[in-house]
mmCIF file with all atom_site columns, C-alpha atoms in Angstrom:
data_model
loop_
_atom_site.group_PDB
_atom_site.id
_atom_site.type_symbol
_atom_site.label_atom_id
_atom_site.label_alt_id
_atom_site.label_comp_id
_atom_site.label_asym_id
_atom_site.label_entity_id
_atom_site.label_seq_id
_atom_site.pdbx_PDB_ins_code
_atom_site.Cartn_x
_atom_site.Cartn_y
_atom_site.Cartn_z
_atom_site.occupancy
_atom_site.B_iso_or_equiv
_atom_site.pdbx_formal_charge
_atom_site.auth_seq_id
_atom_site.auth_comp_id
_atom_site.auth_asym_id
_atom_site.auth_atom_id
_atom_site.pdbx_PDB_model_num
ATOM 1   C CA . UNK A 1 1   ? -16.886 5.589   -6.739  1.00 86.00 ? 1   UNK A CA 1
ATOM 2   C CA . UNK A 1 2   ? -15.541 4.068   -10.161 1.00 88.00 ? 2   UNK A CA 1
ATOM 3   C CA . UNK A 1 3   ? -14.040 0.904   -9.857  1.00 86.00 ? 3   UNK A CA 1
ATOM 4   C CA . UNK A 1 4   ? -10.918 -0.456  -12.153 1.00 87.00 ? 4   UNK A CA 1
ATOM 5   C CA . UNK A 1 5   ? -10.337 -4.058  -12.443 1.00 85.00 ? 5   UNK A CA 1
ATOM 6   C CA . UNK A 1 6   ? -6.545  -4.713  -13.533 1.00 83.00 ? 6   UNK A CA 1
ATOM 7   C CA . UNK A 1 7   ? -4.746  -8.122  -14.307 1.00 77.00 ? 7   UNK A CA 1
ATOM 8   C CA . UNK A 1 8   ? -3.512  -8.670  -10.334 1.00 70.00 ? 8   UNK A CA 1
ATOM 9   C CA . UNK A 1 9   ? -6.361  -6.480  -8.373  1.00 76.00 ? 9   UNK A CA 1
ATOM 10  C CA . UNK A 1 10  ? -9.103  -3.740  -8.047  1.00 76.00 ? 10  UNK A CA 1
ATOM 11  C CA . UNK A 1 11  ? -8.569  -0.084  -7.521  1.00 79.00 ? 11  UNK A CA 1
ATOM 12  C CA . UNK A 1 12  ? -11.715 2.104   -6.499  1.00 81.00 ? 12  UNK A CA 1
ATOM 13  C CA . UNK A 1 13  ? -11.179 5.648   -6.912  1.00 85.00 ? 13  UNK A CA 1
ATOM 14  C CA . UNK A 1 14  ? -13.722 8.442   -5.349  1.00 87.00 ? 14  UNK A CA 1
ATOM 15  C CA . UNK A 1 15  ? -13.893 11.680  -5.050  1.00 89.00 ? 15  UNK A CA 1
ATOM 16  C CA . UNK A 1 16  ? -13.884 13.433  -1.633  1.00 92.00 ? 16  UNK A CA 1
ATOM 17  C CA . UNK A 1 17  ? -13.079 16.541  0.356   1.00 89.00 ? 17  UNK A CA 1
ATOM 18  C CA . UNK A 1 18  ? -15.286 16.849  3.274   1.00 93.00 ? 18  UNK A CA 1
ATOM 19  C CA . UNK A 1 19  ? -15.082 13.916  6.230   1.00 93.00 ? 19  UNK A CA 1
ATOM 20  C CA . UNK A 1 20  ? -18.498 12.998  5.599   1.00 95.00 ? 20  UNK A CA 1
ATOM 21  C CA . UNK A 1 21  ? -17.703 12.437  2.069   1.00 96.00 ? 21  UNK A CA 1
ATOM 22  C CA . UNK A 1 22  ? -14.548 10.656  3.002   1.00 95.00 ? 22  UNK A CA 1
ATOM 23  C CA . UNK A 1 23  ? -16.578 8.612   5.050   1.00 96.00 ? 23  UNK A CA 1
ATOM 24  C CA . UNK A 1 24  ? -19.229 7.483   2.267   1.00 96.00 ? 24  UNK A CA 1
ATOM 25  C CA . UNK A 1 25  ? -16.469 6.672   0.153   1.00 95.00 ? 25  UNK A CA 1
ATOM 26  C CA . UNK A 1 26  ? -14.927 4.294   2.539   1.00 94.00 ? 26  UNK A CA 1
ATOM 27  C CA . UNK A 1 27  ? -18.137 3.027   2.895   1.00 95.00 ? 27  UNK A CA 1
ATOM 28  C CA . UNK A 1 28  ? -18.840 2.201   -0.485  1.00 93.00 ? 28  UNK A CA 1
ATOM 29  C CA . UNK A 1 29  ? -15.617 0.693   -1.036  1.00 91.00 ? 29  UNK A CA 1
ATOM 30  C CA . UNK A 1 30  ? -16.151 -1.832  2.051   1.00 91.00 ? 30  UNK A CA 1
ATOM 31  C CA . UNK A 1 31  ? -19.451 -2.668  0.519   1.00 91.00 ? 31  UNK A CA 1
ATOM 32  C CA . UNK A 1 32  ? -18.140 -3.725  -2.995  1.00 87.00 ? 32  UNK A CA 1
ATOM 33  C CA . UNK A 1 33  ? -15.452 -5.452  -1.124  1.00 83.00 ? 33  UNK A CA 1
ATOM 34  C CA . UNK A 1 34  ? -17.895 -7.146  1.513   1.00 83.00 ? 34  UNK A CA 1
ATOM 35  C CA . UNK A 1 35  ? -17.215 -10.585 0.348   1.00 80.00 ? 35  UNK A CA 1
ATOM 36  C CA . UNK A 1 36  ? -13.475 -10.297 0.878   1.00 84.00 ? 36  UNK A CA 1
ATOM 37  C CA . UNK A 1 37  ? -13.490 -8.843  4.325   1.00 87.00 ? 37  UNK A CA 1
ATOM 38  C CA . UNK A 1 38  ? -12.938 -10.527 8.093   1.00 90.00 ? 38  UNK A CA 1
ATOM 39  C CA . UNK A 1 39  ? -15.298 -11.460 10.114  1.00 92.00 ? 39  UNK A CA 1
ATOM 40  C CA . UNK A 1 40  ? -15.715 -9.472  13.151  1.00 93.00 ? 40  UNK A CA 1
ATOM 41  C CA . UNK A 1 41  ? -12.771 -10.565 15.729  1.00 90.00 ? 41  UNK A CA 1
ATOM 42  C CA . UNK A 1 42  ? -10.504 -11.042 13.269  1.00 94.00 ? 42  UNK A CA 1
ATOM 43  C CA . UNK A 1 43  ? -7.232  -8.423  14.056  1.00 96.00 ? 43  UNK A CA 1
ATOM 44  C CA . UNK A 1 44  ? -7.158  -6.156  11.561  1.00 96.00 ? 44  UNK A CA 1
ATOM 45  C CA . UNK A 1 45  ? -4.171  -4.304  10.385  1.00 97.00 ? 45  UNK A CA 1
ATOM 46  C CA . UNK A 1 46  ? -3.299  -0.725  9.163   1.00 97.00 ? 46  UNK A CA 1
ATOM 47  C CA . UNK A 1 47  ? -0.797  0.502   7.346   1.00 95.00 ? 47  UNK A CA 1
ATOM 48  C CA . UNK A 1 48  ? -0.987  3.963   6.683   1.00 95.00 ? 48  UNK A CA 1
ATOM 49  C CA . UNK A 1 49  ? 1.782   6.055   4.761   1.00 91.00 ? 49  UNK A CA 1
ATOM 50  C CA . UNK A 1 50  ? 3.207   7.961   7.561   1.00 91.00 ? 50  UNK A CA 1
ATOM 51  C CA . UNK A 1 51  ? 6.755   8.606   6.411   1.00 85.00 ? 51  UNK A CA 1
ATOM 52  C CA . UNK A 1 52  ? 7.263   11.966  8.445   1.00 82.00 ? 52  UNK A CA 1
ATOM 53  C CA . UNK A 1 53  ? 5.583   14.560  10.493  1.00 81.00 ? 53  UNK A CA 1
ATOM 54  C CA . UNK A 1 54  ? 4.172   16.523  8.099   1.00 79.00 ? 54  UNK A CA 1
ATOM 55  C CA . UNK A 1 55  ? 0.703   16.535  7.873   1.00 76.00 ? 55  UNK A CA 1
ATOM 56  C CA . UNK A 1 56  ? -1.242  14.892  4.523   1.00 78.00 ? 56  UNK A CA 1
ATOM 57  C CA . UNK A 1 57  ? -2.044  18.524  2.898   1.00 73.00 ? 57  UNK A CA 1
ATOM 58  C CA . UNK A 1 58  ? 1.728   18.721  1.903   1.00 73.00 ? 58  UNK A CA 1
ATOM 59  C CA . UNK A 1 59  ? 1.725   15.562  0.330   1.00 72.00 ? 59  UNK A CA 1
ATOM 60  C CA . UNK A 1 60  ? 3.648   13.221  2.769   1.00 78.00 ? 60  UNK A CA 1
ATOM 61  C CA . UNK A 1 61  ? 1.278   11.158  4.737   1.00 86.00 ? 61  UNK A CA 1
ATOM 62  C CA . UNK A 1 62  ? -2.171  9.738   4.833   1.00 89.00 ? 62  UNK A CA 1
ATOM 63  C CA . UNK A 1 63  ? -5.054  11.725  5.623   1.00 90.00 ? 63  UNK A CA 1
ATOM 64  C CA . UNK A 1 64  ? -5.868  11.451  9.109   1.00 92.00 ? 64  UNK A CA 1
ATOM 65  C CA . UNK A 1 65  ? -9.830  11.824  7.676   1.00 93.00 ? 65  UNK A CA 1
ATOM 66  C CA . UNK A 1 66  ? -9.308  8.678   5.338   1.00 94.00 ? 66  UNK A CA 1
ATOM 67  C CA . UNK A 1 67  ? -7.798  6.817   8.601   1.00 96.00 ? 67  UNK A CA 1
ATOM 68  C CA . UNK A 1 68  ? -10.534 7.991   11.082  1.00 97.00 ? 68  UNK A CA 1
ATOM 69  C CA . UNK A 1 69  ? -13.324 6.490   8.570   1.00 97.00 ? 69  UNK A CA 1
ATOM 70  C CA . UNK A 1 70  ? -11.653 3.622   8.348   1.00 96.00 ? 70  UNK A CA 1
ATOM 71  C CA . UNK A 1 71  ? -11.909 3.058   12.343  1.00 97.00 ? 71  UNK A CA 1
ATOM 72  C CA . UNK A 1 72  ? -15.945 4.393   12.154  1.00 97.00 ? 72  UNK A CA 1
ATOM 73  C CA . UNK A 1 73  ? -16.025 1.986   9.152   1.00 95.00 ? 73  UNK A CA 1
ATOM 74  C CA . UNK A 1 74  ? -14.743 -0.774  10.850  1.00 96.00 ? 74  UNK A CA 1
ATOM 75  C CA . UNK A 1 75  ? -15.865 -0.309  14.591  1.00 95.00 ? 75  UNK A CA 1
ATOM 76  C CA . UNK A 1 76  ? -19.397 -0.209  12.786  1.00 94.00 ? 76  UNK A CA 1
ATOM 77  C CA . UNK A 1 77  ? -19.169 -3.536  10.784  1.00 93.00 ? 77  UNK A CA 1
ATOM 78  C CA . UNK A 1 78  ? -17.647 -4.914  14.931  1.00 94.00 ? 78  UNK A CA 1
ATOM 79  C CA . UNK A 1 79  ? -14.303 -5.102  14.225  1.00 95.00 ? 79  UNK A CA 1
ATOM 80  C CA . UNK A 1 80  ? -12.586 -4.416  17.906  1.00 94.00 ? 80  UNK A CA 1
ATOM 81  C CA . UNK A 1 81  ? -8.953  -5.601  17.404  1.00 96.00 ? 81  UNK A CA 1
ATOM 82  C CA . UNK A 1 82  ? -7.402  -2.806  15.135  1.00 97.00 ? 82  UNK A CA 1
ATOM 83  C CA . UNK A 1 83  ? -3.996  -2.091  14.904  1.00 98.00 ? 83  UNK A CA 1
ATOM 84  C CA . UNK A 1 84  ? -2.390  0.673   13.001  1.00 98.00 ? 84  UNK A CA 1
ATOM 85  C CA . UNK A 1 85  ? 0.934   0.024   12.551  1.00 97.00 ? 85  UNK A CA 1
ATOM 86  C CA . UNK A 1 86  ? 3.902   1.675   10.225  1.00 95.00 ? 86  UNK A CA 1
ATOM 87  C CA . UNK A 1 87  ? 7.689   2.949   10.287  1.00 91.00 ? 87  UNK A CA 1
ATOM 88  C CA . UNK A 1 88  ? 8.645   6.751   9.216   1.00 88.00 ? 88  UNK A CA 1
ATOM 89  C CA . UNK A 1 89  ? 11.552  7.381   7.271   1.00 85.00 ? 89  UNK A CA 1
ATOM 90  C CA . UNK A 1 90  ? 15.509  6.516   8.139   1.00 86.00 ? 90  UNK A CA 1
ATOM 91  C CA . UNK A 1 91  ? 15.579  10.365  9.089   1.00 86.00 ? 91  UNK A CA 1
ATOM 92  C CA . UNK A 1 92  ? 12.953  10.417  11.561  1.00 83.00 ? 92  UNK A CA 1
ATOM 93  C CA . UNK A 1 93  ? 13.968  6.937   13.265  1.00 86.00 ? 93  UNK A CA 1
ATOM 94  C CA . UNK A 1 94  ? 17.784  8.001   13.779  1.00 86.00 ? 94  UNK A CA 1
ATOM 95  C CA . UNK A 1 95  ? 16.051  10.980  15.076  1.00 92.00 ? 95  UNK A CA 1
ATOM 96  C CA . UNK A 1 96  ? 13.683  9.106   17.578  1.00 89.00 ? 96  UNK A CA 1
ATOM 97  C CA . UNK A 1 97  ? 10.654  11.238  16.708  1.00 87.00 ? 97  UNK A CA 1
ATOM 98  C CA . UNK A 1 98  ? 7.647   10.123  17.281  1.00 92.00 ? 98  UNK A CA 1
ATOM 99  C CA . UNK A 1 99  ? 5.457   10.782  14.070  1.00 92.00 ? 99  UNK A CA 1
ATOM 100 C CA . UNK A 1 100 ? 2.688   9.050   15.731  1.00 94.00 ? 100 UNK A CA 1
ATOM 101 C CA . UNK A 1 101 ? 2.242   11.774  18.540  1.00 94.00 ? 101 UNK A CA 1
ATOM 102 C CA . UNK A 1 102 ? 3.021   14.659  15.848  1.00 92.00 ? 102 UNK A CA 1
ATOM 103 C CA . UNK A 1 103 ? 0.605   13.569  13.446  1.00 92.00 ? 103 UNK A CA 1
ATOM 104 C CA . UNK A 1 104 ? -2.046  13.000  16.150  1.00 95.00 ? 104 UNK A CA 1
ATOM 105 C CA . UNK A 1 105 ? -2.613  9.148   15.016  1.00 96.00 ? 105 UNK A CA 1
ATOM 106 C CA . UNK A 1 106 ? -2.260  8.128   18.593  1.00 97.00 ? 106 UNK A CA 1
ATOM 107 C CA . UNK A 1 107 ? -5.200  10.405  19.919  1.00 97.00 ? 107 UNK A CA 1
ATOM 108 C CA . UNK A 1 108 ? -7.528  8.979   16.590  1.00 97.00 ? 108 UNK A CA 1
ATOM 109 C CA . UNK A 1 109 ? -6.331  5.646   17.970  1.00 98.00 ? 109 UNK A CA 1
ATOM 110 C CA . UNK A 1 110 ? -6.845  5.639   21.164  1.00 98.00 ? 110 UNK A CA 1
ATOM 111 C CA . UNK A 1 111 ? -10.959 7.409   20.434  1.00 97.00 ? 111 UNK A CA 1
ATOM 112 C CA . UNK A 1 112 ? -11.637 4.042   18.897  1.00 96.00 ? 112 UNK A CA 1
ATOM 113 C CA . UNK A 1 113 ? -9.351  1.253   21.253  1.00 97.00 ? 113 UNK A CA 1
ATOM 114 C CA . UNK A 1 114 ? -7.066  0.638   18.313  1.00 98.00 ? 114 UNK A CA 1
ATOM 115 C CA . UNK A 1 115 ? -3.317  0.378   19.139  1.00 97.00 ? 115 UNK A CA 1
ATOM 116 C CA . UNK A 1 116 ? -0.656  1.867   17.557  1.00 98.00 ? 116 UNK A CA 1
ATOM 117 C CA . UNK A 1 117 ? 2.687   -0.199  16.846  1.00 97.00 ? 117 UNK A CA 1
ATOM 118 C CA . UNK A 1 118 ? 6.237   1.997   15.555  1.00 96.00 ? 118 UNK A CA 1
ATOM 119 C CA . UNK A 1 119 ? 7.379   -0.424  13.052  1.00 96.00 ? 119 UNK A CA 1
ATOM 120 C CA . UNK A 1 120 ? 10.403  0.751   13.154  1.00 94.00 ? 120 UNK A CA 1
ATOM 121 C CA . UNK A 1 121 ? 10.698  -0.484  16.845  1.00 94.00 ? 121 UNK A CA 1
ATOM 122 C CA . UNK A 1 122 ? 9.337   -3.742  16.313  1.00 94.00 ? 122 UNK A CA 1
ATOM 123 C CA . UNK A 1 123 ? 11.147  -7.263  15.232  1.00 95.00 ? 123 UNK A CA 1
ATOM 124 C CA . UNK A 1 124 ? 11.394  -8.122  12.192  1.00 96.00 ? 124 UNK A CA 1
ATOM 125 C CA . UNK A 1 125 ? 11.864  -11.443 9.830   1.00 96.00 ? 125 UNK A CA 1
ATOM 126 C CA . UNK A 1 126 ? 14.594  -11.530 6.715   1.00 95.00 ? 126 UNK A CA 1
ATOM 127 C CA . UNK A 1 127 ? 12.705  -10.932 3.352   1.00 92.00 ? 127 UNK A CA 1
ATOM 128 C CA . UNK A 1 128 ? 14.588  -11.328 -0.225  1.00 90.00 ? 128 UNK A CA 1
ATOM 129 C CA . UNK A 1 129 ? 14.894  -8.709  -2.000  1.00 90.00 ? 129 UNK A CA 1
ATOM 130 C CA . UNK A 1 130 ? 16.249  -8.028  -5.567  1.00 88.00 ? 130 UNK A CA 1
ATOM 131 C CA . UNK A 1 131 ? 19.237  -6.656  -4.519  1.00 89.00 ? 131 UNK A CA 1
ATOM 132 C CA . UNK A 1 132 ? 19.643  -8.605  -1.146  1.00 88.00 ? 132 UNK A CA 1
ATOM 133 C CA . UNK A 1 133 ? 18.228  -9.376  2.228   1.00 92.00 ? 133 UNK A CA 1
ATOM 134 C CA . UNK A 1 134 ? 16.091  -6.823  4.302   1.00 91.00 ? 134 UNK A CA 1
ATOM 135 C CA . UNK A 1 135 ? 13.951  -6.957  7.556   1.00 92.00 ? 135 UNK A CA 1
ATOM 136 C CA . UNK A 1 136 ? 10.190  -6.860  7.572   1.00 93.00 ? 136 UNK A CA 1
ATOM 137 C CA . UNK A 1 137 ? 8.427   -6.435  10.218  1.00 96.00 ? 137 UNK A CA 1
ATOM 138 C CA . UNK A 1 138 ? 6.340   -9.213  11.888  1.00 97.00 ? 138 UNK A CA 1
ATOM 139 C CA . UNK A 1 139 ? 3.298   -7.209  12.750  1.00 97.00 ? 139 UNK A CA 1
ATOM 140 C CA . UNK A 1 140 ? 3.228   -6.941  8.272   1.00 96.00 ? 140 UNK A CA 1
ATOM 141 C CA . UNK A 1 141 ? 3.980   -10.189 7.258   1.00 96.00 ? 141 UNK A CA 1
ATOM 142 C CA . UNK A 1 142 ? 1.472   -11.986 10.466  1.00 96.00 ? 142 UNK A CA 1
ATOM 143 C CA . UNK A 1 143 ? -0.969  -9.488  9.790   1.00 96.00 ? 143 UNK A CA 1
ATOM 144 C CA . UNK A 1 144 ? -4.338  -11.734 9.694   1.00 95.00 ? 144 UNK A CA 1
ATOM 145 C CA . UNK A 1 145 ? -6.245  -9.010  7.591   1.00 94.00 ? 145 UNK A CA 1
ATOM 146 C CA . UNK A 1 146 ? -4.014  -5.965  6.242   1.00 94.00 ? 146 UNK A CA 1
ATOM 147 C CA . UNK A 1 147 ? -5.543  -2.556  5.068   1.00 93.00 ? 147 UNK A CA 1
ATOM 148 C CA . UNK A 1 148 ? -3.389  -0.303  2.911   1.00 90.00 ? 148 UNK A CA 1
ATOM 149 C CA . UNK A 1 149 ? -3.519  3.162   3.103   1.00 91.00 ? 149 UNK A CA 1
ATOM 150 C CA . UNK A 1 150 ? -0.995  4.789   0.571   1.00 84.00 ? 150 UNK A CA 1
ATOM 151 C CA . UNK A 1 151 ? -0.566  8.142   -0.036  1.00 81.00 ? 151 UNK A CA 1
ATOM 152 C CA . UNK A 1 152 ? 0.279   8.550   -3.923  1.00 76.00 ? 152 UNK A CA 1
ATOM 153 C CA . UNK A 1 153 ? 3.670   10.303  -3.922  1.00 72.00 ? 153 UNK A CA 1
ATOM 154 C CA . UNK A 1 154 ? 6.727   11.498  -6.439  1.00 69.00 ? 154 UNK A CA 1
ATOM 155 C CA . UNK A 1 155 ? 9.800   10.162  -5.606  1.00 66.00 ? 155 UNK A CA 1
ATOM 156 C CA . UNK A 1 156 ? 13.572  10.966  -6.902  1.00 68.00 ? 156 UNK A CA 1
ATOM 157 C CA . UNK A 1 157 ? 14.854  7.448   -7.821  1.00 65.00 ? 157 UNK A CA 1
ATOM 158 C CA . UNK A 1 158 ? 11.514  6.209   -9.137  1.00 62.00 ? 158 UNK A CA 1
ATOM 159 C CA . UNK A 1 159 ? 9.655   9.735   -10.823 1.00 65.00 ? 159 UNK A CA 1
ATOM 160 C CA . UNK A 1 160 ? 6.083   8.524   -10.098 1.00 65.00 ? 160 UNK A CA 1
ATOM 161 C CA . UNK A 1 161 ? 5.984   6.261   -7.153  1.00 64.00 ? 161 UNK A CA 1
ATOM 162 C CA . UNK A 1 162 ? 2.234   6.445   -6.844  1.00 65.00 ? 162 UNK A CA 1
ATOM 163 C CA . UNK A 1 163 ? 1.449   4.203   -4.009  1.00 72.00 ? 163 UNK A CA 1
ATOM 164 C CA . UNK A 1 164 ? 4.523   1.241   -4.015  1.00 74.00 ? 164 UNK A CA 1
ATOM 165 C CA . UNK A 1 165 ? 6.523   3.248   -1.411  1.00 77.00 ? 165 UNK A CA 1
ATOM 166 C CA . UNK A 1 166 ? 4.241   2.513   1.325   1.00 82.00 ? 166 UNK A CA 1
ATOM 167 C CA . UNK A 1 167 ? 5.588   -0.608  1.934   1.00 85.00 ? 167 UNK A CA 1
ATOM 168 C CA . UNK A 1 168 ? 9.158   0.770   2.792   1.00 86.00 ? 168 UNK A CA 1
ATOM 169 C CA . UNK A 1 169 ? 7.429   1.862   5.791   1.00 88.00 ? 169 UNK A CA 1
ATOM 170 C CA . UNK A 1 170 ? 7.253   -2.130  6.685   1.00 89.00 ? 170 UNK A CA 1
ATOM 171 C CA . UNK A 1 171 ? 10.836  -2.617  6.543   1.00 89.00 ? 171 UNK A CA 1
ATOM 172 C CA . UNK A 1 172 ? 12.470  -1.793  10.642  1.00 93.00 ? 172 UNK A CA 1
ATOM 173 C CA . UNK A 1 173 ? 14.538  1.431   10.982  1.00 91.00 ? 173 UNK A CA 1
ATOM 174 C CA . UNK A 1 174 ? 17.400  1.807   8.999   1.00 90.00 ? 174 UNK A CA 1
ATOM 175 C CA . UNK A 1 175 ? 17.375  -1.215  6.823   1.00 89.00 ? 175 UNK A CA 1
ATOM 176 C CA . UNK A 1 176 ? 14.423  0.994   4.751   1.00 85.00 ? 176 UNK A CA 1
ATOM 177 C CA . UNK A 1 177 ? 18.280  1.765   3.028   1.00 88.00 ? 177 UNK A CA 1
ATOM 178 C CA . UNK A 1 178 ? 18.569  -1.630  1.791   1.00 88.00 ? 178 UNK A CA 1
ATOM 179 C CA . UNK A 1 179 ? 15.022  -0.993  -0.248  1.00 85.00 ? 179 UNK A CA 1
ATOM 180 C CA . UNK A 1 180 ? 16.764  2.113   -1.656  1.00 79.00 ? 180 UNK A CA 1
ATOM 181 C CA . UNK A 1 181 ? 19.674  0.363   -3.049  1.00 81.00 ? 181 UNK A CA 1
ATOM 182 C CA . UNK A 1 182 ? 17.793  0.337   -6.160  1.00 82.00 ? 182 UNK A CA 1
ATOM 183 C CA . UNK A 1 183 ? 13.732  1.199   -5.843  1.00 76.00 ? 183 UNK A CA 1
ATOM 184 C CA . UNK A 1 184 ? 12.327  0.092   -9.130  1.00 75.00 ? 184 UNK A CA 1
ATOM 185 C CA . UNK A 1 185 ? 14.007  -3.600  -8.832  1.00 80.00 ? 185 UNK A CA 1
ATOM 186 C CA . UNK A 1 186 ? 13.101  -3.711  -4.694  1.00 77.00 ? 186 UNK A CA 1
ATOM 187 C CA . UNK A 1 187 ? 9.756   -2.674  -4.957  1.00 75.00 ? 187 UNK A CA 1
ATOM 188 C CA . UNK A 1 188 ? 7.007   -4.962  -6.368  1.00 65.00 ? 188 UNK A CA 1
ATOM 189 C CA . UNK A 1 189 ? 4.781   -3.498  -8.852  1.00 57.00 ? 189 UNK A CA 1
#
């Protein structure tokens, strides 16, 4: 795994195609970060990029491999209050569909006791944005420890979006279109 360090954070990037190699990359990167990381206990959240239904090989949501290491990973280190929690897209929330079923997150879930929370069906607290007001969810901004799993995507407004649009995901059901008012200005970079 090569590690960057940048002004405001580190990235680790590894290469992996198989689930065991998924695995010893999530490994490593738990090691290097061992210092930063709950004790066991501690609720941990994650957020996962699960805009639709469509599975991670087309390019819209996170791998369900990088997701179930992250449960071995953490069910290993004792971690037993694990919650992985996000909000699909405006489209599938006015359509009620449940991308957790489709994408088979709840079954990985439920294999390791972790719960599984729509965020787009959850309460939410007023955040500023740039262009106005929007609602975050609680289960986000209370999160004790929060684990990000983005999915590096393109995105019309933005061109490269890389990884900033998982947090749209955050915001409850249809006020994701209060984000969109203007991307690059909502968005933190």
């Amino acid at each position: 795994m090569k590690w960057y360090d940048f002004h405001e954070g580190r990235v680790g990037v590894g290469h992996a195609w198989t689930a065991d190699e998924v695995r010893r990359v999530v490994e490593e990167a738990f090691e290097r970060l061992d210092a930063l990381l709950p004790s066991p206990g501690t609720e941990v959240v994650i957020k996962p990029n699960l805009n639709n239904d469509l599975p991670a090989l087309v390019g819209n949501c996170a791998d369900l491999r990088v997701l179930q290491a992250l449960l071995e990973v953490l069910a290993d280190r004792g971690h037993d209050r694990i919650t992985i929690a996000d909000g699909s897209n405006v489209g599938m929330e006015r359509r009620n569909i449940d991308t957790f079923g489709r994408l088979r997150v709840d079954r990985l879930a439920q294999r390791f006791g972790a719960r599984t929370v729509d965020l787009n069906r959850t309460e939410g607290r007023d955040v500023a944005l740039e262009t106005g007001i929007t609602s975050v969810a609680r289960e986000i901004l209370d999160a004790p420890f929060l684990v990000a799993v983005p999915k590096l995507k393109t995105h019309a407004e933005a061109g490269l979006s890389m990884a900033t649009k998982l947090w749209v995901g955050a915001v409850v059901a249809q006020r994701k279109r209060d984000v969109h008012a203007d991307l690059l200005r909502n968005l933190p970079t």
